[in-house]
PDB file of C-alpha atoms in Angstrom:
ATOM      1  CA  MET A   1       0.000   0.000   0.000  1.00 39.00           C
ATOM      2  CA  PRO A   2       1.530   3.388  -0.932  1.00 43.00           C
ATOM      3  CA  ASN A   3       2.608   5.765   1.754  1.00 46.00           C
ATOM      4  CA  ALA A   4      -0.178   8.268   2.338  1.00 39.00           C
ATOM      5  CA  THR A   5       2.270  11.030   3.046  1.00 44.00           C
ATOM      6  CA  ALA A   6       4.272  10.529  -0.142  1.00 47.00           C
ATOM      7  CA  ASN A   7       4.461  13.511  -2.486  1.00 58.00           C
ATOM      8  CA  GLN A   8       2.833  15.796   0.072  1.00 64.00           C
ATOM      9  CA  LEU A   9       4.181  18.975   1.616  1.00 71.00           C
ATOM     10  CA  ASN A  10       4.373  18.749   5.401  1.00 81.00           C
ATOM     11  CA  SER A  11       6.105  21.142   7.781  1.00 85.00           C
ATOM     12  CA  LYS A  12       9.488  19.479   7.199  1.00 88.00           C
ATOM     13  CA  THR A  13       9.357  19.644   3.409  1.00 88.00           C
ATOM     14  CA  TRP A  14       8.034  23.212   3.503  1.00 89.00           C
ATOM     15  CA  ALA A  15      11.021  24.180   5.666  1.00 92.00           C
ATOM     16  CA  LEU A  16      13.412  22.470   3.249  1.00 93.00           C
ATOM     17  CA  LEU A  17      11.668  24.122   0.292  1.00 92.00           C
ATOM     18  CA  MET A  18      12.018  27.576   1.851  1.00 93.00           C
ATOM     19  CA  LEU A  19      15.686  26.873   2.619  1.00 96.00           C
ATOM     20  CA  LEU A  20      16.262  25.916  -1.017  1.00 95.00           C
ATOM     21  CA  GLY A  21      14.470  29.079  -2.152  1.00 94.00           C
ATOM     22  CA  LEU A  22      16.786  31.093   0.093  1.00 96.00           C
ATOM     23  CA  LEU A  23      19.887  29.310  -1.231  1.00 97.00           C
ATOM     24  CA  TRP A  24      18.924  29.725  -4.885  1.00 96.00           C
ATOM     25  CA  GLY A  25      17.788  33.289  -4.315  1.00 96.00           C
ATOM     26  CA  GLY A  26      21.109  33.793  -2.570  1.00 97.00           C
ATOM     27  CA  SER A  27      22.938  32.727  -5.728  1.00 97.00           C
ATOM     28  CA  PHE A  28      21.878  35.999  -7.397  1.00 97.00           C
ATOM     29  CA  PHE A  29      22.935  37.923  -4.286  1.00 97.00           C
ATOM     30  CA  PHE A  30      26.352  36.242  -4.062  1.00 98.00           C
ATOM     31  CA  ALA A  31      26.894  36.659  -7.798  1.00 97.00           C
ATOM     32  CA  ARG A  32      26.135  40.377  -7.603  1.00 96.00           C
ATOM     33  CA  ILE A  33      28.873  40.761  -4.969  1.00 97.00           C
ATOM     34  CA  ALA A  34      31.433  38.584  -6.733  1.00 97.00           C
ATOM     35  CA  VAL A  35      30.954  39.874 -10.284  1.00 97.00           C
ATOM     36  CA  ALA A  36      32.072  43.333  -9.183  1.00 96.00           C
ATOM     37  CA  HIS A  37      35.569  41.904  -8.628  1.00 97.00           C
ATOM     38  CA  VAL A  38      35.775  38.723 -10.754  1.00 97.00           C
ATOM     39  CA  PRO A  39      35.042  38.652 -14.519  1.00 97.00           C
ATOM     40  CA  PRO A  40      31.892  36.671 -15.440  1.00 97.00           C
ATOM     41  CA  PHE A  41      33.597  33.796 -17.307  1.00 98.00           C
ATOM     42  CA  THR A  42      36.016  33.168 -14.451  1.00 98.00           C
ATOM     43  CA  LEU A  43      33.220  33.458 -11.905  1.00 98.00           C
ATOM     44  CA  VAL A  44      31.217  30.825 -13.780  1.00 98.00           C
ATOM     45  CA  PHE A  45      34.240  28.501 -13.865  1.00 98.00           C
ATOM     46  CA  LEU A  46      34.872  28.914 -10.139  1.00 98.00           C
ATOM     47  CA  ARG A  47      31.236  28.286  -9.292  1.00 98.00           C
ATOM     48  CA  LEU A  48      30.993  25.152 -11.425  1.00 98.00           C
ATOM     49  CA  SER A  49      34.386  23.646 -10.599  1.00 98.00           C
ATOM     50  CA  LEU A  50      34.103  24.104  -6.839  1.00 98.00           C
ATOM     51  CA  ALA A  51      30.548  22.747  -6.837  1.00 98.00           C
ATOM     52  CA  ALA A  52      31.571  19.755  -8.975  1.00 98.00           C
ATOM     53  CA  LEU A  53      34.478  18.995  -6.642  1.00 98.00           C
ATOM     54  CA  ALA A  54      32.184  19.192  -3.624  1.00 97.00           C
ATOM     55  CA  LEU A  55      29.686  16.773  -5.181  1.00 97.00           C
ATOM     56  CA  HIS A  56      32.448  14.334  -6.164  1.00 97.00           C
ATOM     57  CA  LEU A  57      33.633  14.319  -2.552  1.00 97.00           C
ATOM     58  CA  TYR A  58      30.064  13.911  -1.307  1.00 95.00           C
ATOM     59  CA  LEU A  59      29.239  10.982  -3.613  1.00 96.00           C
ATOM     60  CA  ARG A  60      32.659   9.267  -3.425  1.00 95.00           C
ATOM     61  CA  GLY A  61      31.826   7.127  -6.458  1.00 95.00           C
ATOM     62  CA  ARG A  62      28.400   5.981  -5.247  1.00 95.00           C
ATOM     63  CA  PHE A  63      25.522   5.290  -7.690  1.00 95.00           C
ATOM     64  CA  GLY A  64      28.035   4.020 -10.248  1.00 96.00           C
ATOM     65  CA  LEU A  65      29.189   7.598 -10.756  1.00 96.00           C
ATOM     66  CA  TYR A  66      32.381   7.044 -12.740  1.00 96.00           C
ATOM     67  CA  GLY A  67      30.980   4.365 -15.019  1.00 97.00           C
ATOM     68  CA  LEU A  68      27.981   6.528 -15.872  1.00 97.00           C
ATOM     69  CA  LEU A  69      30.193   9.565 -16.494  1.00 96.00           C
ATOM     70  CA  LYS A  70      32.258   7.518 -18.926  1.00 96.00           C
ATOM     71  CA  THR A  71      29.224   6.063 -20.701  1.00 96.00           C
ATOM     72  CA  HIS A  72      27.177   9.278 -21.012  1.00 96.00           C
ATOM     73  CA  TRP A  73      29.900  11.917 -21.293  1.00 96.00           C
ATOM     74  CA  ARG A  74      28.537  13.359 -24.558  1.00 97.00           C
ATOM     75  CA  SER A  75      25.083  13.896 -23.053  1.00 97.00           C
ATOM     76  CA  PHE A  76      26.621  15.445 -19.946  1.00 97.00           C
ATOM     77  CA  LEU A  77      28.556  17.865 -22.154  1.00 98.00           C
ATOM     78  CA  VAL A  78      25.340  19.030 -23.844  1.00 98.00           C
ATOM     79  CA  LEU A  79      23.451  19.317 -20.556  1.00 96.00           C
ATOM     80  CA  GLY A  80      26.357  21.097 -18.895  1.00 97.00           C
ATOM     81  CA  LEU A  81      26.457  23.578 -21.771  1.00 98.00           C
ATOM     82  CA  ILE A  82      22.760  24.520 -21.806  1.00 97.00           C
ATOM     83  CA  ASN A  83      21.990  24.056 -18.105  1.00 95.00           C
ATOM     84  CA  ASN A  84      25.138  25.532 -16.546  1.00 97.00           C
ATOM     85  CA  ALA A  85      27.789  27.135 -18.724  1.00 98.00           C
ATOM     86  CA  VAL A  86      25.575  29.227 -21.022  1.00 98.00           C
ATOM     87  CA  PRO A  87      22.850  30.364 -18.570  1.00 97.00           C
ATOM     88  CA  HIS A  88      25.254  31.105 -15.709  1.00 98.00           C
ATOM     89  CA  THR A  89      27.427  33.179 -18.024  1.00 98.00           C
ATOM     90  CA  LEU A  90      24.438  35.113 -19.347  1.00 98.00           C
ATOM     91  CA  ILE A  91      23.113  35.806 -15.852  1.00 97.00           C
ATOM     92  CA  PHE A  92      26.485  36.958 -14.518  1.00 97.00           C
ATOM     93  CA  LEU A  93      27.041  39.211 -17.538  1.00 97.00           C
ATOM     94  CA  GLY A  94      23.604  40.713 -16.963  1.00 96.00           C
ATOM     95  CA  GLN A  95      24.350  41.205 -13.284  1.00 96.00           C
ATOM     96  CA  THR A  96      27.204  43.516 -14.112  1.00 96.00           C
ATOM     97  CA  GLN A  97      24.399  46.031 -14.797  1.00 94.00           C
ATOM     98  CA  ILE A  98      21.280  44.821 -12.930  1.00 94.00           C
ATOM     99  CA  GLY A  99      20.586  43.821  -9.353  1.00 94.00           C
ATOM    100  CA  ALA A 100      19.996  40.423  -7.810  1.00 95.00           C
ATOM    101  CA  GLY A 101      16.235  40.946  -7.451  1.00 93.00           C
ATOM    102  CA  LEU A 102      15.526  41.859 -11.073  1.00 93.00           C
ATOM    103  CA  ALA A 103      17.798  39.079 -12.386  1.00 95.00           C
ATOM    104  CA  SER A 104      15.982  36.502 -10.255  1.00 94.00           C
ATOM    105  CA  ILE A 105      12.543  37.679 -11.425  1.00 94.00           C
ATOM    106  CA  LEU A 106      13.560  37.427 -15.078  1.00 93.00           C
ATOM    107  CA  ASN A 107      15.041  33.978 -14.460  1.00 93.00           C
ATOM    108  CA  ALA A 108      11.760  32.886 -12.855  1.00 92.00           C
ATOM    109  CA  THR A 109      10.246  32.799 -16.352  1.00 93.00           C
ATOM    110  CA  THR A 110      12.068  29.475 -16.959  1.00 93.00           C
ATOM    111  CA  PRO A 111       8.948  27.260 -16.537  1.00 91.00           C
ATOM    112  CA  ILE A 112       7.075  29.417 -19.053  1.00 92.00           C
ATOM    113  CA  TRP A 113       9.745  28.987 -21.721  1.00 93.00           C
ATOM    114  CA  THR A 114       9.960  25.281 -20.885  1.00 92.00           C
ATOM    115  CA  VAL A 115       6.242  24.863 -21.607  1.00 91.00           C
ATOM    116  CA  LEU A 116       6.525  26.733 -24.912  1.00 93.00           C
ATOM    117  CA  ILE A 117       9.599  24.778 -25.984  1.00 93.00           C
ATOM    118  CA  ALA A 118       8.027  21.457 -24.961  1.00 91.00           C
ATOM    119  CA  ASN A 119       4.985  22.270 -27.103  1.00 91.00           C
ATOM    120  CA  SER A 120       7.258  22.635 -30.150  1.00 90.00           C
ATOM    121  CA  LEU A 121       9.721  19.811 -29.539  1.00 90.00           C
ATOM    122  CA  THR A 122       7.709  17.065 -27.843  1.00 86.00           C
ATOM    123  CA  THR A 123       4.591  15.114 -28.718  1.00 82.00           C
ATOM    124  CA  ASP A 124       3.316  14.504 -25.183  1.00 78.00           C
ATOM    125  CA  GLU A 125       3.443  18.015 -23.694  1.00 82.00           C
ATOM    126  CA  LYS A 126       1.195  20.163 -25.846  1.00 86.00           C
ATOM    127  CA  LEU A 127      -0.364  23.451 -24.786  1.00 86.00           C
ATOM    128  CA  SER A 128      -3.660  23.314 -22.924  1.00 87.00           C
ATOM    129  CA  PRO A 129      -5.964  26.281 -22.155  1.00 89.00           C
ATOM    130  CA  ALA A 130      -4.469  26.499 -18.640  1.00 88.00           C
ATOM    131  CA  LYS A 131      -0.917  26.408 -19.987  1.00 90.00           C
ATOM    132  CA  ILE A 132      -1.735  29.090 -22.563  1.00 92.00           C
ATOM    133  CA  ALA A 133      -3.222  31.308 -19.834  1.00 91.00           C
ATOM    134  CA  GLY A 134      -0.187  30.761 -17.607  1.00 90.00           C
ATOM    135  CA  CYS A 135       2.223  31.561 -20.426  1.00 91.00           C
ATOM    136  CA  LEU A 136       0.330  34.728 -21.367  1.00 92.00           C
ATOM    137  CA  LEU A 137       0.393  35.945 -17.764  1.00 92.00           C
ATOM    138  CA  GLY A 138       4.092  35.220 -17.478  1.00 92.00           C
ATOM    139  CA  LEU A 139       4.936  36.852 -20.783  1.00 92.00           C
ATOM    140  CA  ALA A 140       2.895  39.928 -19.803  1.00 92.00           C
ATOM    141  CA  GLY A 141       4.965  40.172 -16.646  1.00 91.00           C
ATOM    142  CA  THR A 142       8.145  39.876 -18.691  1.00 90.00           C
ATOM    143  CA  VAL A 143       7.050  42.679 -21.020  1.00 89.00           C
ATOM    144  CA  LEU A 144       6.318  44.824 -17.965  1.00 87.00           C
ATOM    145  CA  LEU A 145       9.848  44.219 -16.704  1.00 87.00           C
ATOM    146  CA  ILE A 146      11.761  44.905 -19.912  1.00 84.00           C
ATOM    147  CA  GLY A 147       9.478  47.670 -21.192  1.00 75.00           C
ATOM    148  CA  PRO A 148      11.268  50.576 -19.479  1.00 72.00           C
ATOM    149  CA  SER A 149      14.618  49.445 -20.932  1.00 65.00           C
ATOM    150  CA  VAL A 150      13.124  49.538 -24.429  1.00 63.00           C
ATOM    151  CA  LEU A 151      11.442  52.930 -24.059  1.00 59.00           C
ATOM    152  CA  ASP A 152      13.921  54.785 -21.846  1.00 63.00           C
ATOM    153  CA  THR A 153      17.572  54.774 -22.899  1.00 56.00           C
ATOM    154  CA  SER A 154      18.566  56.200 -19.493  1.00 60.00           C
ATOM    155  CA  SER A 155      17.294  53.110 -17.679  1.00 70.00           C
ATOM    156  CA  VAL A 156      19.010  49.745 -17.327  1.00 80.00           C
ATOM    157  CA  PRO A 157      20.491  48.669 -20.704  1.00 88.00           C
ATOM    158  CA  LEU A 158      18.206  46.414 -22.702  1.00 89.00           C
ATOM    159  CA  TRP A 159      21.003  43.872 -23.249  1.00 94.00           C
ATOM    160  CA  ALA A 160      21.447  43.518 -19.479  1.00 94.00           C
ATOM    161  CA  VAL A 161      17.791  42.607 -18.836  1.00 92.00           C
ATOM    162  CA  SER A 162      17.695  40.437 -21.948  1.00 95.00           C
ATOM    163  CA  LEU A 163      20.525  38.144 -20.857  1.00 97.00           C
ATOM    164  CA  PRO A 164      18.728  36.583 -17.842  1.00 96.00           C
ATOM    165  CA  LEU A 165      15.766  35.980 -20.159  1.00 95.00           C
ATOM    166  CA  LEU A 166      18.016  34.195 -22.643  1.00 97.00           C
ATOM    167  CA  ALA A 167      19.386  32.196 -19.699  1.00 97.00           C
ATOM    168  CA  ALA A 168      15.833  31.179 -18.784  1.00 95.00           C
ATOM    169  CA  ILE A 169      15.255  30.010 -22.366  1.00 96.00           C
ATOM    170  CA  SER A 170      18.469  27.980 -22.190  1.00 96.00           C
ATOM    171  CA  TYR A 171      17.204  26.393 -18.962  1.00 94.00           C
ATOM    172  CA  GLY A 172      13.977  25.594 -20.815  1.00 93.00           C
ATOM    173  CA  PHE A 173      15.855  23.644 -23.495  1.00 95.00           C
ATOM    174  CA  ALA A 174      17.839  21.922 -20.738  1.00 94.00           C
ATOM    175  CA  GLY A 175      14.625  20.838 -19.061  1.00 90.00           C
ATOM    176  CA  ILE A 176      13.504  19.091 -22.241  1.00 91.00           C
ATOM    177  CA  PHE A 177      16.935  17.593 -22.958  1.00 93.00           C
ATOM    178  CA  GLY A 178      17.212  16.420 -19.347  1.00 90.00           C
ATOM    179  CA  LYS A 179      14.431  13.884 -19.876  1.00 87.00           C
ATOM    180  CA  ARG A 180      16.955  11.491 -21.373  1.00 89.00           C
ATOM    181  CA  PHE A 181      18.628  11.198 -17.945  1.00 91.00           C
ATOM    182  CA  LYS A 182      15.518   9.684 -16.363  1.00 86.00           C
ATOM    183  CA  GLY A 183      17.201   6.333 -15.669  1.00 88.00           C
ATOM    184  CA  ILE A 184      20.321   7.908 -14.154  1.00 93.00           C
ATOM    185  CA  PRO A 185      20.418   8.756 -10.406  1.00 92.00           C
ATOM    186  CA  ALA A 186      19.786  12.481 -10.015  1.00 91.00           C
ATOM    187  CA  PRO A 187      22.983  13.157  -7.977  1.00 93.00           C
ATOM    188  CA  VAL A 188      25.014  11.614 -10.822  1.00 96.00           C
ATOM    189  CA  THR A 189      23.290  13.866 -13.357  1.00 95.00           C
ATOM    190  CA  ALA A 190      24.084  16.919 -11.232  1.00 95.00           C
ATOM    191  CA  THR A 191      27.717  15.905 -10.796  1.00 97.00           C
ATOM    192  CA  GLY A 192      28.099  14.985 -14.459  1.00 97.00           C
ATOM    193  CA  GLN A 193      26.753  18.252 -15.819  1.00 96.00           C
ATOM    194  CA  LEU A 194      28.763  20.353 -13.362  1.00 97.00           C
ATOM    195  CA  THR A 195      31.960  18.461 -14.169  1.00 98.00           C
ATOM    196  CA  ALA A 196      31.413  18.799 -17.920  1.00 98.00           C
ATOM    197  CA  SER A 197      30.521  22.481 -17.767  1.00 98.00           C
ATOM    198  CA  ALA A 198      33.500  23.271 -15.518  1.00 98.00           C
ATOM    199  CA  MET A 199      35.815  21.643 -18.067  1.00 98.00           C
ATOM    200  CA  MET A 200      34.236  23.724 -20.838  1.00 98.00           C
ATOM    201  CA  MET A 201      34.546  26.989 -18.925  1.00 98.00           C
ATOM    202  CA  LEU A 202      38.222  26.521 -17.981  1.00 98.00           C
ATOM    203  CA  PRO A 203      39.690  27.397 -21.429  1.00 98.00           C
ATOM    204  CA  VAL A 204      37.122  30.170 -21.904  1.00 98.00           C
ATOM    205  CA  SER A 205      38.158  31.738 -18.597  1.00 97.00           C
ATOM    206  CA  LEU A 206      41.878  31.405 -19.367  1.00 97.00           C
ATOM    207  CA  ILE A 207      41.578  32.873 -22.876  1.00 97.00           C
ATOM    208  CA  VAL A 208      38.999  35.635 -22.327  1.00 96.00           C
ATOM    209  CA  ASP A 209      39.568  36.788 -18.748  1.00 96.00           C
ATOM    210  CA  GLN A 210      43.204  35.733 -18.289  1.00 95.00           C
ATOM    211  CA  PRO A 211      42.645  35.400 -14.533  1.00 94.00           C
ATOM    212  CA  PHE A 212      46.378  34.956 -13.869  1.00 91.00           C
ATOM    213  CA  HIS A 213      46.714  38.704 -14.536  1.00 92.00           C
ATOM    214  CA  LEU A 214      43.884  39.698 -12.200  1.00 91.00           C
ATOM    215  CA  ALA A 215      44.364  41.104  -8.733  1.00 93.00           C
ATOM    216  CA  MET A 216      43.311  38.983  -5.771  1.00 94.00           C
ATOM    217  CA  PRO A 217      39.647  39.803  -5.052  1.00 96.00           C
ATOM    218  CA  PRO A 218      38.705  41.102  -1.594  1.00 97.00           C
ATOM    219  CA  LEU A 219      37.589  38.755   1.145  1.00 97.00           C
ATOM    220  CA  SER A 220      33.922  39.636   0.571  1.00 97.00           C
ATOM    221  CA  ALA A 221      34.159  38.418  -3.032  1.00 97.00           C
ATOM    222  CA  VAL A 222      36.032  35.245  -2.044  1.00 98.00           C
ATOM    223  CA  LEU A 223      33.370  34.403   0.541  1.00 98.00           C
ATOM    224  CA  ALA A 224      30.635  35.160  -2.001  1.00 98.00           C
ATOM    225  CA  ILE A 225      32.245  32.775  -4.516  1.00 98.00           C
ATOM    226  CA  LEU A 226      32.505  30.013  -1.905  1.00 98.00           C
ATOM    227  CA  ALA A 227      28.887  30.525  -0.863  1.00 98.00           C
ATOM    228  CA  LEU A 228      27.771  30.585  -4.512  1.00 98.00           C
ATOM    229  CA  ALA A 229      29.570  27.326  -5.311  1.00 98.00           C
ATOM    230  CA  LEU A 230      29.213  25.322  -2.106  1.00 98.00           C
ATOM    231  CA  ALA A 231      25.942  26.550  -0.589  1.00 97.00           C
ATOM    232  CA  SER A 232      23.806  27.697  -3.529  1.00 97.00           C
ATOM    233  CA  THR A 233      25.047  25.116  -6.043  1.00 97.00           C
ATOM    234  CA  ALA A 234      26.476  21.946  -4.435  1.00 96.00           C
ATOM    235  CA  PHE A 235      24.335  21.889  -1.281  1.00 96.00           C
ATOM    236  CA  GLY A 236      21.424  23.343  -3.253  1.00 95.00           C
ATOM    237  CA  TYR A 237      21.453  20.335  -5.593  1.00 92.00           C
ATOM    238  CA  ILE A 238      21.625  17.887  -2.658  1.00 93.00           C
ATOM    239  CA  LEU A 239      18.707  19.646  -0.986  1.00 94.00           C
ATOM    240  CA  PHE A 240      16.758  19.716  -4.258  1.00 91.00           C
ATOM    241  CA  PHE A 241      17.015  15.951  -4.668  1.00 88.00           C
ATOM    242  CA  ARG A 242      16.080  15.404  -1.022  1.00 88.00           C
ATOM    243  CA  ILE A 243      12.908  17.468  -1.407  1.00 90.00           C
ATOM    244  CA  MET A 244      12.052  15.701  -4.663  1.00 84.00           C
ATOM    245  CA  ALA A 245      12.336  12.327  -2.913  1.00 82.00           C
ATOM    246  CA  LEU A 246      10.075  13.522  -0.096  1.00 86.00           C
ATOM    247  CA  ALA A 247       7.490  15.586  -1.968  1.00 83.00           C
ATOM    248  CA  GLY A 248       7.738  14.805  -5.690  1.00 80.00           C
ATOM    249  CA  ALA A 249       8.775  16.883  -8.684  1.00 73.00           C
ATOM    250  CA  THR A 250       5.612  19.008  -8.860  1.00 70.00           C
ATOM    251  CA  ASN A 251       5.818  20.173  -5.259  1.00 78.00           C
ATOM    252  CA  THR A 252       9.557  20.777  -5.600  1.00 83.00           C
ATOM    253  CA  SER A 253       8.910  23.062  -8.578  1.00 80.00           C
ATOM    254  CA  LEU A 254       7.251  25.525  -6.176  1.00 82.00           C
ATOM    255  CA  VAL A 255      10.762  26.694  -5.310  1.00 88.00           C
ATOM    256  CA  THR A 256      10.535  28.798  -8.492  1.00 87.00           C
ATOM    257  CA  LEU A 257       8.102  31.078  -6.646  1.00 87.00           C
ATOM    258  CA  LEU A 258      10.377  31.391  -3.604  1.00 91.00           C
ATOM    259  CA  VAL A 259      13.612  32.378  -5.353  1.00 94.00           C
ATOM    260  CA  PRO A 260      12.756  35.984  -6.408  1.00 94.00           C
ATOM    261  CA  PRO A 261      11.492  37.100  -2.960  1.00 94.00           C
ATOM    262  CA  SER A 262      14.661  35.691  -1.391  1.00 94.00           C
ATOM    263  CA  ALA A 263      16.915  37.480  -3.866  1.00 95.00           C
ATOM    264  CA  ILE A 264      14.947  40.721  -3.519  1.00 94.00           C
ATOM    265  CA  LEU A 265      15.119  40.582   0.285  1.00 93.00           C
ATOM    266  CA  LEU A 266      18.867  39.893   0.347  1.00 95.00           C
ATOM    267  CA  GLY A 267      19.540  42.596  -2.234  1.00 94.00           C
ATOM    268  CA  ALA A 268      17.482  45.140  -0.299  1.00 92.00           C
ATOM    269  CA  LEU A 269      18.982  44.307   3.104  1.00 94.00           C
ATOM    270  CA  PHE A 270      22.646  44.066   2.151  1.00 94.00           C
ATOM    271  CA  LEU A 271      23.129  45.762  -1.230  1.00 94.00           C
ATOM    272  CA  GLY A 272      20.678  48.641  -0.983  1.00 93.00           C
ATOM    273  CA  GLU A 273      18.788  47.502  -4.084  1.00 93.00           C
ATOM    274  CA  ARG A 274      15.303  48.856  -4.682  1.00 87.00           C
ATOM    275  CA  LEU A 275      12.791  47.618  -7.217  1.00 85.00           C
ATOM    276  CA  GLN A 276      10.337  49.885  -8.992  1.00 84.00           C
ATOM    277  CA  LEU A 277       6.570  49.449  -8.879  1.00 86.00           C
ATOM    278  CA  LEU A 278       6.616  47.983 -12.397  1.00 84.00           C
ATOM    279  CA  ASP A 279       9.137  45.381 -11.246  1.00 90.00           C
ATOM    280  CA  PHE A 280       6.800  44.181  -8.511  1.00 90.00           C
ATOM    281  CA  GLY A 281       3.913  44.191 -10.988  1.00 92.00           C
ATOM    282  CA  GLY A 282       5.951  42.046 -13.358  1.00 91.00           C
ATOM    283  CA  MET A 283       6.862  39.663 -10.549  1.00 91.00           C
ATOM    284  CA  LEU A 284       3.206  39.272  -9.560  1.00 93.00           C
ATOM    285  CA  LEU A 285       2.162  38.520 -13.147  1.00 93.00           C
ATOM    286  CA  ILE A 286       4.969  35.976 -13.571  1.00 93.00           C
ATOM    287  CA  GLY A 287       4.064  34.405 -10.215  1.00 92.00           C
ATOM    288  CA  ALA A 288       0.416  34.181 -11.240  1.00 92.00           C
ATOM    289  CA  GLY A 289       1.442  32.580 -14.525  1.00 90.00           C
ATOM    290  CA  LEU A 290       3.546  29.992 -12.689  1.00 89.00           C
ATOM    291  CA  LEU A 291       0.655  29.159 -10.364  1.00 87.00           C
ATOM    292  CA  VAL A 292      -1.655  28.646 -13.323  1.00 88.00           C
ATOM    293  CA  LEU A 293       0.953  26.466 -15.048  1.00 83.00           C
ATOM    294  CA  ASP A 294       1.370  24.462 -11.849  1.00 76.00           C
ATOM    295  CA  GLY A 295      -2.365  23.734 -11.955  1.00 73.00           C
ATOM    296  CA  ARG A 296      -2.966  22.879  -8.329  1.00 66.00           C
ATOM    297  CA  VAL A 297      -4.824  26.136  -7.638  1.00 58.00           C
ATOM    298  CA  LEU A 298      -7.405  25.318 -10.299  1.00 59.00           C
ATOM    299  CA  ARG A 299      -7.594  21.685  -9.201  1.00 60.00           C
ATOM    300  CA  ALA A 300      -8.223  22.786  -5.634  1.00 53.00           C
ATOM    301  CA  ARG A 301     -11.491  24.467  -6.603  1.00 53.00           C
ATOM    302  CA  PRO A 302     -14.481  22.513  -5.334  1.00 51.00           C
ATOM    303  CA  ALA A 303     -16.772  20.905  -7.879  1.00 48.00           C
ATOM    304  CA  GLY A 304     -19.430  23.274  -9.127  1.00 47.00           C
ATOM    305  CA  ALA A 305     -17.539  26.356  -7.999  1.00 43.00           C
TER     306      ALA A 305
END
């Protein structure tokens, strides 16, 4: 008989979910601190390589790690490219001009792009009326966010707000591509993609940024890099898989709604960032779109309501 509490959110899983939201929201906060002192390509390499090393030490070869890495290395290269190397680079480049809060809101559109991409590239995930409504709400919120950059040249550069959106689209493609890893233990997939993407970013960092010529960053930036790699990335992945085992993939996806408030709060408290009214309006529309896409709000309505 199945466990009645399986795939349900209790107080423990809610606490873990909020912690994960804080960690992933914190990634935008830590990146905003670090990118002021470390070039984006090098920052991406440090994040990915340190996180990959931490996961290798955590797993210590369990789940058939090394055999699976050898067998599926081509797939890990593709996933590492579109789920780590490209989106992280785009986000960090954008964060040279925009704050943690705005970057996190734009990145929260990932599920919307995933739905649209899945409709085009898969046969079993077509758009439904609810999905169309959710996508329209989310896209309206996105337009609200980038509108001022299009109309007012004195505002944040359009390219800077566009890059986190492109990162979200890359994550959307990664979500579809990631289906082929269904039979592989999730911690192995995380370690494989981080290892592959770190290897890809090493020559890019050496050629473009030439970090050997850079001055040693201040302690605040070093601590931010360590927190970004070890807390937000390595531990974040471990926590993500733990929540998924306890509450299921659908419940775990609610973390998408928790990341922007965490990033906004951290940015406001420690970096003095302030969002405009339109930014909050965009966040509310995107959040509403995600709730509609999630579907549980509509399913919760009593019959005949």
